[in-house]
GROMACS .gro file of C-alpha atoms in nm:
model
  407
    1UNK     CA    1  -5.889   5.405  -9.243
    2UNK     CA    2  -5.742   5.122  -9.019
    3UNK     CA    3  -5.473   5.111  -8.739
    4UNK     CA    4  -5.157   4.894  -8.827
    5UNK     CA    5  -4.849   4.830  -8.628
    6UNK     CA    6  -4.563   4.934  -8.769
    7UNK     CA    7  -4.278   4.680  -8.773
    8UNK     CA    8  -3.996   4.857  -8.702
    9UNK     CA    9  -4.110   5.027  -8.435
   10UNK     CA   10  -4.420   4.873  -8.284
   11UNK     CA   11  -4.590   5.194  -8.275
   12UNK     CA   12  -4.957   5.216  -8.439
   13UNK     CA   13  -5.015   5.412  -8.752
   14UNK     CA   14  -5.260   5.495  -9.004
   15UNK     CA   15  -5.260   5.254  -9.312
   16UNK     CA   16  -5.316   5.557  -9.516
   17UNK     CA   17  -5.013   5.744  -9.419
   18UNK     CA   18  -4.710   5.703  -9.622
   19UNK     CA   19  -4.441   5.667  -9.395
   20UNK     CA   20  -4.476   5.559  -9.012
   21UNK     CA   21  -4.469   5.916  -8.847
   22UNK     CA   22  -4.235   5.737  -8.544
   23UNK     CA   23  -3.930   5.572  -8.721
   24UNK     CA   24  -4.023   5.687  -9.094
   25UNK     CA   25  -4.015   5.338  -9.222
   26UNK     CA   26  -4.194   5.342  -9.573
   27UNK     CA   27  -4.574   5.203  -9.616
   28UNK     CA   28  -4.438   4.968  -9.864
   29UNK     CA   29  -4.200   4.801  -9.645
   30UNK     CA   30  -4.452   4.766  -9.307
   31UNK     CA   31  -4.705   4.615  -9.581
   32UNK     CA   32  -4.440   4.331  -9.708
   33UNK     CA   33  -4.374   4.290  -9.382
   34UNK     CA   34  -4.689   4.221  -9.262
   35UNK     CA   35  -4.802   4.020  -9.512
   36UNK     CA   36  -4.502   3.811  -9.466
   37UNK     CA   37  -4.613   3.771  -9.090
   38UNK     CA   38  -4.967   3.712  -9.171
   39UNK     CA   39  -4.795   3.417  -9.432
   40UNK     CA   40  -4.611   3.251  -9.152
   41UNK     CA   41  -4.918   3.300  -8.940
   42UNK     CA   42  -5.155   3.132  -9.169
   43UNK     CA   43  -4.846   2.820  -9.277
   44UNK     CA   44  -4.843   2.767  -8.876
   45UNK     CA   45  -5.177   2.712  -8.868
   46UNK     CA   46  -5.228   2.461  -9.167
   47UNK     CA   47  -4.905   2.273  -9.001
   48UNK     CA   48  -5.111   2.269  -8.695
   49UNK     CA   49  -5.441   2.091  -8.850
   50UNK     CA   50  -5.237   1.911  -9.045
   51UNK     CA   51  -5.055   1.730  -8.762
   52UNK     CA   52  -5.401   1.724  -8.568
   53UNK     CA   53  -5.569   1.526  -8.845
   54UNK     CA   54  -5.264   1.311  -8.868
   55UNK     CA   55  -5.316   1.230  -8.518
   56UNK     CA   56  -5.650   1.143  -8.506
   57UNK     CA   57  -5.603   0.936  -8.816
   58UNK     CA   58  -5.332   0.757  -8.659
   59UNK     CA   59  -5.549   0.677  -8.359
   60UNK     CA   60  -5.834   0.572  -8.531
   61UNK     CA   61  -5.608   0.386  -8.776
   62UNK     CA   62  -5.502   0.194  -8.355
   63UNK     CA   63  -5.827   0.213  -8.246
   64UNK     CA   64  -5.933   0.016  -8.567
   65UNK     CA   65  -5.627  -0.248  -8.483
   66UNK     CA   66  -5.747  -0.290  -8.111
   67UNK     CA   67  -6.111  -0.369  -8.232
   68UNK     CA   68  -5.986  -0.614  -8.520
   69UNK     CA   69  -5.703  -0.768  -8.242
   70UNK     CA   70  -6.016  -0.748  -7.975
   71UNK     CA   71  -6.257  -0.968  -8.254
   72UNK     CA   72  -5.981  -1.203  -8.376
   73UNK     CA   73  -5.925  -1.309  -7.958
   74UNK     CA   74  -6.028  -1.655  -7.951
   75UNK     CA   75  -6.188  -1.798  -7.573
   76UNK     CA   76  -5.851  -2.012  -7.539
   77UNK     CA   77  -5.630  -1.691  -7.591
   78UNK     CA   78  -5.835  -1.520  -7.315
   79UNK     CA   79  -5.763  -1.815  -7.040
   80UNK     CA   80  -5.415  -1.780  -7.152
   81UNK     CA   81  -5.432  -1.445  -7.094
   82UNK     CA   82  -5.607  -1.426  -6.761
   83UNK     CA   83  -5.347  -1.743  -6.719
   84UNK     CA   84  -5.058  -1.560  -6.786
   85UNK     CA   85  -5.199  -1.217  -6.579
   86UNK     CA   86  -5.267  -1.401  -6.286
   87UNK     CA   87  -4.917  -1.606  -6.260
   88UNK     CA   88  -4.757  -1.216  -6.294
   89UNK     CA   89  -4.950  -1.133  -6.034
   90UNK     CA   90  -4.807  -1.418  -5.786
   91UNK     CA   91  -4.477  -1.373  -5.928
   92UNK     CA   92  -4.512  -0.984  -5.811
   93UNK     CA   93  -4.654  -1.085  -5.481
   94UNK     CA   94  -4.378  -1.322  -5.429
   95UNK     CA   95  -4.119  -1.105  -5.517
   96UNK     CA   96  -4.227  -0.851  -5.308
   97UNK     CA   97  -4.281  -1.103  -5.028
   98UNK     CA   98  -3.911  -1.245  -5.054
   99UNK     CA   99  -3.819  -0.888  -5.088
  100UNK     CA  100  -3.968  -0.865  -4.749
  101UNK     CA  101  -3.879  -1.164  -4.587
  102UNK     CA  102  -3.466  -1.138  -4.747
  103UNK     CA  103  -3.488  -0.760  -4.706
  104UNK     CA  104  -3.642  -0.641  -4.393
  105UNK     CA  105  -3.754  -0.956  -4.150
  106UNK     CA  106  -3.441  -1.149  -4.194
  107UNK     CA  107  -3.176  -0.887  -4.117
  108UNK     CA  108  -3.400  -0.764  -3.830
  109UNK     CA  109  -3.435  -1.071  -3.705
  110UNK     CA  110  -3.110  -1.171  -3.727
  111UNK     CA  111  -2.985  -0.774  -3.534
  112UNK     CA  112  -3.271  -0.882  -3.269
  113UNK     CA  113  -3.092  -1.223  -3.220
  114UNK     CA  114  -2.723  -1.026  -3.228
  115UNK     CA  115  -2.874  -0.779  -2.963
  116UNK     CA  116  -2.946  -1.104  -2.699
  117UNK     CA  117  -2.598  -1.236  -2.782
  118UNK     CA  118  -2.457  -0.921  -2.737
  119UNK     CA  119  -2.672  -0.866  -2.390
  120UNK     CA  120  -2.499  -1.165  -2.300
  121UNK     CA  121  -2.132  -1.149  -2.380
  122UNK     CA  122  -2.197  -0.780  -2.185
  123UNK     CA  123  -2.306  -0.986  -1.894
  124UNK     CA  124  -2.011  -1.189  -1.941
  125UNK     CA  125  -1.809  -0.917  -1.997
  126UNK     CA  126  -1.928  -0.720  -1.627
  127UNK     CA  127  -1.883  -1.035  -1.457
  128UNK     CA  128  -1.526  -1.062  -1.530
  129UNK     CA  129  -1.506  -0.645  -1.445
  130UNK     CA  130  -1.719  -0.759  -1.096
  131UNK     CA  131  -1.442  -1.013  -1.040
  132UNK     CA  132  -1.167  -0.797  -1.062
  133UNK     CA  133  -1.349  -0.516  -0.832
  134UNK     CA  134  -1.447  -0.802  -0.591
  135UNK     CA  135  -1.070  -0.916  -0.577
  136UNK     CA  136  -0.947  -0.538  -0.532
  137UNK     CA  137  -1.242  -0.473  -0.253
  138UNK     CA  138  -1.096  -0.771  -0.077
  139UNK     CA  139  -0.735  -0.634  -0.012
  140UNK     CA  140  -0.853  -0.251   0.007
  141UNK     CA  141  -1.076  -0.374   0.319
  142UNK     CA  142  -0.774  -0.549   0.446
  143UNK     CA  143  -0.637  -0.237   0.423
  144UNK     CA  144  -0.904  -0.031   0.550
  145UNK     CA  145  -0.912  -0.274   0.845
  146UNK     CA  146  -0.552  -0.203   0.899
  147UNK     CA  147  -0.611   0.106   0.881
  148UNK     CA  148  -0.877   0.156   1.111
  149UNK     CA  149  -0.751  -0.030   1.397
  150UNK     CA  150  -0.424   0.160   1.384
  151UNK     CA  151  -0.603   0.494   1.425
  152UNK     CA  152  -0.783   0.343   1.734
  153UNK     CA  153  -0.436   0.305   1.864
  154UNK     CA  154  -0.311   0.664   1.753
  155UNK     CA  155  -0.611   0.788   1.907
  156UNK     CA  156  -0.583   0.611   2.222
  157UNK     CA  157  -0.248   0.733   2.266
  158UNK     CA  158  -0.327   1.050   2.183
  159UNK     CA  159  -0.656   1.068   2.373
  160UNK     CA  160  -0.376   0.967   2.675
  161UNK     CA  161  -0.158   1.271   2.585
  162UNK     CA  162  -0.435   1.534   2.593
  163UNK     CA  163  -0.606   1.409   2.877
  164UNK     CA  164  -0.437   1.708   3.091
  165UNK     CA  165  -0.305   1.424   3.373
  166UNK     CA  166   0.058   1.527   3.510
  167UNK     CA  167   0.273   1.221   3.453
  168UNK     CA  168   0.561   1.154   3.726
  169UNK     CA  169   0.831   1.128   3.445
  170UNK     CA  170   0.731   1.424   3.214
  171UNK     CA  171   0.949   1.319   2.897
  172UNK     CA  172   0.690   1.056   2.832
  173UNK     CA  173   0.457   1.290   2.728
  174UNK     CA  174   0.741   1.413   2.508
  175UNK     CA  175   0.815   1.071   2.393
  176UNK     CA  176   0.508   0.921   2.327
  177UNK     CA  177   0.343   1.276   2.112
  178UNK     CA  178   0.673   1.173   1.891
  179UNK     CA  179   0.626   0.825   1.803
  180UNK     CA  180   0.239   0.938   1.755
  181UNK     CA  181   0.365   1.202   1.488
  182UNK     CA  182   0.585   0.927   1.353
  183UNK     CA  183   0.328   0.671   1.334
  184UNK     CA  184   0.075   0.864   1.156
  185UNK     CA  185   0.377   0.970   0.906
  186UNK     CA  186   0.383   0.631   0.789
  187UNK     CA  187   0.032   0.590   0.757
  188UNK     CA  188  -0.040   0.399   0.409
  189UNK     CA  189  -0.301   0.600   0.233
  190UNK     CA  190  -0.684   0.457   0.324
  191UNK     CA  191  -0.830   0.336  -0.020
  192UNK     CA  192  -1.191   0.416  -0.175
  193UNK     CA  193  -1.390   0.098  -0.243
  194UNK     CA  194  -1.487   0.007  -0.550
  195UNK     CA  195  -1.862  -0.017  -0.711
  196UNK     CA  196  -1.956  -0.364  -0.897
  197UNK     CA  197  -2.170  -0.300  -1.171
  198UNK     CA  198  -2.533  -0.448  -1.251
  199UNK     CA  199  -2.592  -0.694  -1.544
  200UNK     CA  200  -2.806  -0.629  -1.810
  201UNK     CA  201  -3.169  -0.783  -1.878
  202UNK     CA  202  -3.259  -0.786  -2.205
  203UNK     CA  203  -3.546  -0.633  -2.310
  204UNK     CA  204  -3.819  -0.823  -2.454
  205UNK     CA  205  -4.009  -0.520  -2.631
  206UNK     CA  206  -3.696  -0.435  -2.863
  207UNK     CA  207  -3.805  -0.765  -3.044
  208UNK     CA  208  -4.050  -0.511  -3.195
  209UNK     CA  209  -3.810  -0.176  -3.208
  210UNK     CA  210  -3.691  -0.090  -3.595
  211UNK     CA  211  -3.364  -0.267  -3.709
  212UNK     CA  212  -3.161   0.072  -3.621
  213UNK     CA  213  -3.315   0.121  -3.290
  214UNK     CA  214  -3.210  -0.256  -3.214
  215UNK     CA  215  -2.805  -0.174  -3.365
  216UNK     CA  216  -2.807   0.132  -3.180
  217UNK     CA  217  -2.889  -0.067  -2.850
  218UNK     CA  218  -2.614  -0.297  -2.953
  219UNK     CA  219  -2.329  -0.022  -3.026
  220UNK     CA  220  -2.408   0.112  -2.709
  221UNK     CA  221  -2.380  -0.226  -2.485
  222UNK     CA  222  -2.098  -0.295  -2.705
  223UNK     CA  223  -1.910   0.034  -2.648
  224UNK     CA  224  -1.949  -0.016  -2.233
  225UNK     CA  225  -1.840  -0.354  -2.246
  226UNK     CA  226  -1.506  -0.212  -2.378
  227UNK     CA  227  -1.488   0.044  -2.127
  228UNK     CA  228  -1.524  -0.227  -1.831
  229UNK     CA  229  -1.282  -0.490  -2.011
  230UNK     CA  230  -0.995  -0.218  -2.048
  231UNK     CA  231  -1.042  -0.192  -1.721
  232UNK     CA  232  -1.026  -0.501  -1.601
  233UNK     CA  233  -0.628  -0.475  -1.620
  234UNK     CA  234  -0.643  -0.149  -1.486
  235UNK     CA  235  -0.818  -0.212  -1.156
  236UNK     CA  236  -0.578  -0.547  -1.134
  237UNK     CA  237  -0.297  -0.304  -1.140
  238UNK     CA  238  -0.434  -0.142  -0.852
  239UNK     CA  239  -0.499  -0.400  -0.656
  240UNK     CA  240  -0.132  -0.565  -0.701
  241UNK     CA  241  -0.009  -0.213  -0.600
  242UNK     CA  242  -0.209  -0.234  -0.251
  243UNK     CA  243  -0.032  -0.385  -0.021
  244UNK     CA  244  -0.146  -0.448   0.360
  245UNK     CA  245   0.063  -0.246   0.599
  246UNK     CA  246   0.260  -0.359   0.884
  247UNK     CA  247   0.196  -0.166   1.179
  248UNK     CA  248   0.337  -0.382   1.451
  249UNK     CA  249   0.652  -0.224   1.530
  250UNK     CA  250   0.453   0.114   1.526
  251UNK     CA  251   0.168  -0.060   1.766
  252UNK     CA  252   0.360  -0.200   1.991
  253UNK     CA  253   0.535   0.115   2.064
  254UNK     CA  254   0.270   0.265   2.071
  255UNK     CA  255   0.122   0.062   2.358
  256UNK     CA  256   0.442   0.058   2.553
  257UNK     CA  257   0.474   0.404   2.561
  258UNK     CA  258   0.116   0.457   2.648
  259UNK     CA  259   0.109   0.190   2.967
  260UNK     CA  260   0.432   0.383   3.033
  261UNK     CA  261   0.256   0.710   3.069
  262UNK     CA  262  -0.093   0.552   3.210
  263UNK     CA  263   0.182   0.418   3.483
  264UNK     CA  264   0.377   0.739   3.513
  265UNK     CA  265   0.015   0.952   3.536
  266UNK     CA  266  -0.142   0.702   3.795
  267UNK     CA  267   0.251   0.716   3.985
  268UNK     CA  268   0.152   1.110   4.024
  269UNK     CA  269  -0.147   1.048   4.126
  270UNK     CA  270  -0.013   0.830   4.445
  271UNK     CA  271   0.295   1.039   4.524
  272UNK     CA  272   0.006   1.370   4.503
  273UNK     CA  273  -0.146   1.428   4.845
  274UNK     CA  274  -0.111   1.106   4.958
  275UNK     CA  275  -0.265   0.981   5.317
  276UNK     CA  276  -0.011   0.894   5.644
  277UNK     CA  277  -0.105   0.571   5.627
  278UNK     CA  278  -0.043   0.512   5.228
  279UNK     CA  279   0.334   0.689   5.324
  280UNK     CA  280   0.352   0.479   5.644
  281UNK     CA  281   0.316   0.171   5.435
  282UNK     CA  282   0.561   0.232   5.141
  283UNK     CA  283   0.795   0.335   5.373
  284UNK     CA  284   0.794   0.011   5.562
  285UNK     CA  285   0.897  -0.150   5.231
  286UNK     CA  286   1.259   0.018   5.218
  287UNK     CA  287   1.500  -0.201   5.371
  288UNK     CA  288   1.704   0.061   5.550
  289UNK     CA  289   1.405   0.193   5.741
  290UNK     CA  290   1.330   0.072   6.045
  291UNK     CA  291   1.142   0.202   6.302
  292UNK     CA  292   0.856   0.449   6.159
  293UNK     CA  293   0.685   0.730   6.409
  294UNK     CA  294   0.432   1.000   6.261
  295UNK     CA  295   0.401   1.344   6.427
  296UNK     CA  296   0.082   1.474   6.574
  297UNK     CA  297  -0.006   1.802   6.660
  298UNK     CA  298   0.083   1.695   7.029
  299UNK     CA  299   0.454   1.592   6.903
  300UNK     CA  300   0.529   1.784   6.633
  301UNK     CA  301   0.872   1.945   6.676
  302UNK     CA  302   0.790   2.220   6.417
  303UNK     CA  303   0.419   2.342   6.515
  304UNK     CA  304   0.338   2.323   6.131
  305UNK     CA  305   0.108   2.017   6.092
  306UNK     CA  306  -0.218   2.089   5.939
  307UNK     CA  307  -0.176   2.452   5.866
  308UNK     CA  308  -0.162   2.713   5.591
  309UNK     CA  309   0.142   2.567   5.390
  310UNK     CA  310   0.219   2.359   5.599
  311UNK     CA  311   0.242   1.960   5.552
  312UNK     CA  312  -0.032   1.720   5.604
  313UNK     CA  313   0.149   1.510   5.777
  314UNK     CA  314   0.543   1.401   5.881
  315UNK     CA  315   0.668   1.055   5.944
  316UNK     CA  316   1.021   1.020   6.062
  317UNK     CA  317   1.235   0.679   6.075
  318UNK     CA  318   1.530   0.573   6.208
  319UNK     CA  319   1.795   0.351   6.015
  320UNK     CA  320   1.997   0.088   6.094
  321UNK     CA  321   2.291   0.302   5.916
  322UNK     CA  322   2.321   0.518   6.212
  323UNK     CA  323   2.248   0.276   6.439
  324UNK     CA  324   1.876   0.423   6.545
  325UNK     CA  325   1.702   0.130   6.438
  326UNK     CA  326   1.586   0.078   6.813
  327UNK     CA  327   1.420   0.442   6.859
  328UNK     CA  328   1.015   0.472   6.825
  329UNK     CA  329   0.760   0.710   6.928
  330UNK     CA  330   0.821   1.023   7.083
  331UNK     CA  331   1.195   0.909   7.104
  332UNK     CA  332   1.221   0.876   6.750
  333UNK     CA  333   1.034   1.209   6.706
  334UNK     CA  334   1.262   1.415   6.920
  335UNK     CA  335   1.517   1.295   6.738
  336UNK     CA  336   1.376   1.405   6.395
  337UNK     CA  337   1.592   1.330   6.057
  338UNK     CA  338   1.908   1.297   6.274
  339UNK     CA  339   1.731   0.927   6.343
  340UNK     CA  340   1.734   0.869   5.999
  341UNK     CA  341   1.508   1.126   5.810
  342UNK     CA  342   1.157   1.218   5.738
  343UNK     CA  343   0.888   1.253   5.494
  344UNK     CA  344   0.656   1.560   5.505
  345UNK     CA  345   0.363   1.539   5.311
  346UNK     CA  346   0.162   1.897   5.184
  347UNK     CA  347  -0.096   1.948   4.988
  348UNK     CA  348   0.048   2.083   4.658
  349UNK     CA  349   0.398   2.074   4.504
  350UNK     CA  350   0.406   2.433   4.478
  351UNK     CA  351   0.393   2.402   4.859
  352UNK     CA  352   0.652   2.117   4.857
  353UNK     CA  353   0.859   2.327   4.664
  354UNK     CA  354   0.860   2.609   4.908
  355UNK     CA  355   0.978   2.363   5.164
  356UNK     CA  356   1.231   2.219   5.017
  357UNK     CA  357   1.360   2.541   4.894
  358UNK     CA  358   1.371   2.665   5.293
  359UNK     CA  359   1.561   2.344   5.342
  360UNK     CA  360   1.806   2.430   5.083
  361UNK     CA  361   1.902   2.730   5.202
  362UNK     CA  362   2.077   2.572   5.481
  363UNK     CA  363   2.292   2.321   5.251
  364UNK     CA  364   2.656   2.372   5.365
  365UNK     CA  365   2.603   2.500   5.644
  366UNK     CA  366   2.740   2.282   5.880
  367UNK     CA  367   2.544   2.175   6.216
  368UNK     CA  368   2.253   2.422   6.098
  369UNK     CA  369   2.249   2.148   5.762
  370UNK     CA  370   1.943   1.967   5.684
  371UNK     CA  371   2.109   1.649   5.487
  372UNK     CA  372   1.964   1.546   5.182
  373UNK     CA  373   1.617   1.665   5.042
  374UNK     CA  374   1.399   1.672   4.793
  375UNK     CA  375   1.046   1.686   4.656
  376UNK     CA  376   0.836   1.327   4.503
  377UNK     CA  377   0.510   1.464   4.380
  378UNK     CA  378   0.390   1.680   4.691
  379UNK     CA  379   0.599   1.545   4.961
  380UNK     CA  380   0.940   1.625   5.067
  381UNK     CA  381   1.171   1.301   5.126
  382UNK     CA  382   1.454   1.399   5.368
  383UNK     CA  383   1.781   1.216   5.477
  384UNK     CA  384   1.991   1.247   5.814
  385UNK     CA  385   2.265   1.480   5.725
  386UNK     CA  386   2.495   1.227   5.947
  387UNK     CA  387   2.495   0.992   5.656
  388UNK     CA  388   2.780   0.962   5.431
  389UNK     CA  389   2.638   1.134   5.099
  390UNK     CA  390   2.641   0.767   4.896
  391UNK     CA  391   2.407   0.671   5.203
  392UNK     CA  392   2.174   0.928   5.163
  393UNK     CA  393   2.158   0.834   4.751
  394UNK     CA  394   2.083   0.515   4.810
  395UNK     CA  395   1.832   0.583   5.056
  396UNK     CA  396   1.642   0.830   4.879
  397UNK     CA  397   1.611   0.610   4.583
  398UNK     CA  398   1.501   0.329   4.743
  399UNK     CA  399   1.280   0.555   4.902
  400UNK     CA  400   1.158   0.691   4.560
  401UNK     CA  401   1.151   0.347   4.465
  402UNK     CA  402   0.938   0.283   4.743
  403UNK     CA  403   0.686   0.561   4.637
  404UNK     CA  404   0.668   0.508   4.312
  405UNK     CA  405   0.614   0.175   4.279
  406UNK     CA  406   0.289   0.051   4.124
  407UNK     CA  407   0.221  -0.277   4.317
   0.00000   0.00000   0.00000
């Protein structure tokens, strides 16, 4: 008894067995079957041989061909041959040469020779961007130079205002902090310098780079050489919008003002504690003034020279207005402001100030009067009370005058 497959099924069965005990398919049937299979089986394999033996026939039936071609070759048909062989192989050697050469060598040569020209027309192209920054660098340091020297004179002038001096006129500190605030209003804006940019050296080693390294290098020089030459009309633009300020009106008032205060801080100074002598003098310069006595503390009607709050020092003079041009010393002294008046001299104005307020409160009050008075720095300038009041006026201010003058 054998084991057969059935073919319905696929299961294995007894060959004796009538039906297959899986699917029931009938003994006759599996057997056609299988002898069909074992038909197609058996045709494959003749079709196989067949073709096999067809094949080797056919390639001994070449073989045979070659070896009658390879006997009939005559010696001349071989030089051909080896003629004809070695000419392909120069063609193919030349072609792939020219390939090459046309291919590879020339179009890199010919991007290495674009990169130099391009290296140049960059330098070209920066020089014409150096220009323009050049030309714009020469007006902004006109500016800047303007600029600079006009803040040395708003700092000068303000330097003067914050030096903490007490001017004799006090509007000019007033005056002069103004036309500082208004200078520096109209202040053009200080502008940035410009960088020039380097040229390019081409670089001898990219001779050897690959054909896209080389175009890259050239996009890249090419794409900042547009950058600089649009802005070449841009940086013109800003240079034709600079324009180089005029400060002269602002300087000069500026300087005026400040030899105006210098002069009205050094007239403080002069009229602040000054000496006998110093008074002496400037009072010898007023026309009306004549004779000139200073007290001591042997003479002095009052008792006050020298001491606590009181003045430094009193010079009376006679006038020609009241006809006590003729008195001196002692005379003139005994006299006191009736003569003509008196400067008294203290130490600070707070102390002048006291004075002259003491003096004050005796305006109006007939023979107890004190005439004119009133305070130049730290001194107290006094006028005879028997002058008509336009004669004391003119007195005192030639008296200021006197003072305050600078020469």
């Amino acid at each position: 008894m054998a084991m057969i497959k059935c073919t319905e099924c696929g299961k294995e069965m007894s060959d004796k067995a009538a039906v297959c005990p899986n699917c029931g398919c009938p003994i006759e049937d599996i057997r056609a079957k299988l002898g069909e299979i074992e038909a197609e089986q058996e045709a494959r394999i003749k079709a196989k041989e067949s073709e096999k033996r067809a094949k080797e026939a056919a390639a001994e039936a070449k073989r045979q061909r070659q070896e009658e071609a390879r006997k009939a070759i005559t010696p001349a048909m071989k030089k051909k041959r080896i003629a004809i062989g070695t000419v392909a192989v120069i063609l193919a050697v030349a072609a792939g040469i020219c390939a090459w050469y046309f291919g590879i060598k020339v179009p890199h040569d010919q991007s290495y020779q674009i990169y130099l020209a391009t290296v140049q027309n960059y330098n070209d192209g920066v020089q014409q961007y150096n220009d323009a920054i050049n030309q714009y660098n020469d007006k902004a340091k006109e500016v800047i130079a303007a600029n600079d020297g006009f803040d040395e004179i708003i700092n000068t002038a303000q330097a003067l205002v914050d030096c903490g001096d007490t001017p004799y006129e006090g509007a000019r500190i007033t005056t002069l902090s103004n036309s500082i605030k208004d200078a520096r209003n109209n202040k053009v804006s200080t502008p940035e310098l410009k960088v020039v940019v380097a040229s390019a050296q081409a670089d001898p080693a990219m001779e050897k780079e690959r054909k896209s390294n080389i175009d890259a290098a050239i996009s890249a020089l090419e794409s900042e050489l547009e950058n600089y030459t649009n802005n070449v009309a841009v940086i013109n633009a800003e240079k034709d919008a600079l324009s180089i300020p005029d400060y002269s009106v602002f300087i000069n008032t500026l300087t005026t003002q400040s030899k105006d205060l210098e002069d009205s801080y050094a007239i403080q100074r002069q009229i602040t504690a000054p000496t006998e002598d110093w008074v002496i003098t400037r009072l010898g310069r007023v026309a009306d003034v004549a004779n000139i006595a200073p007290v001591t503390e042997e003479n002095d009607p009052n008792g006050n020279l020298n001491k606590p709050g009181g003045y430094t020092s009193t010079v009376y003079f006679g006038t020609p207005l009241l006809g006590t041009g003729n008195l001196s010393g002692n005379p003139l002294i005994d006299e006191g402001t009736d003569a003509g008046g008196a400067i008294e001299t203290y130490r600070t104005v707070e102390e002048a100030e006291t004075r002259n307020d003491y003096l004050a409160s005796f305006d109006g009050m007939g023979w107890m009067s004190s005439g004119s008075h009133m305070v130049l720095g730290t001194m107290v300038v006094r006028t005879s009370d028997d002058l008509k009041a336009s004669q004391q006026e003119t007195l005192t201010n030639a008296i200021v005058a006197a003072m305050t003058s600078l020469e």
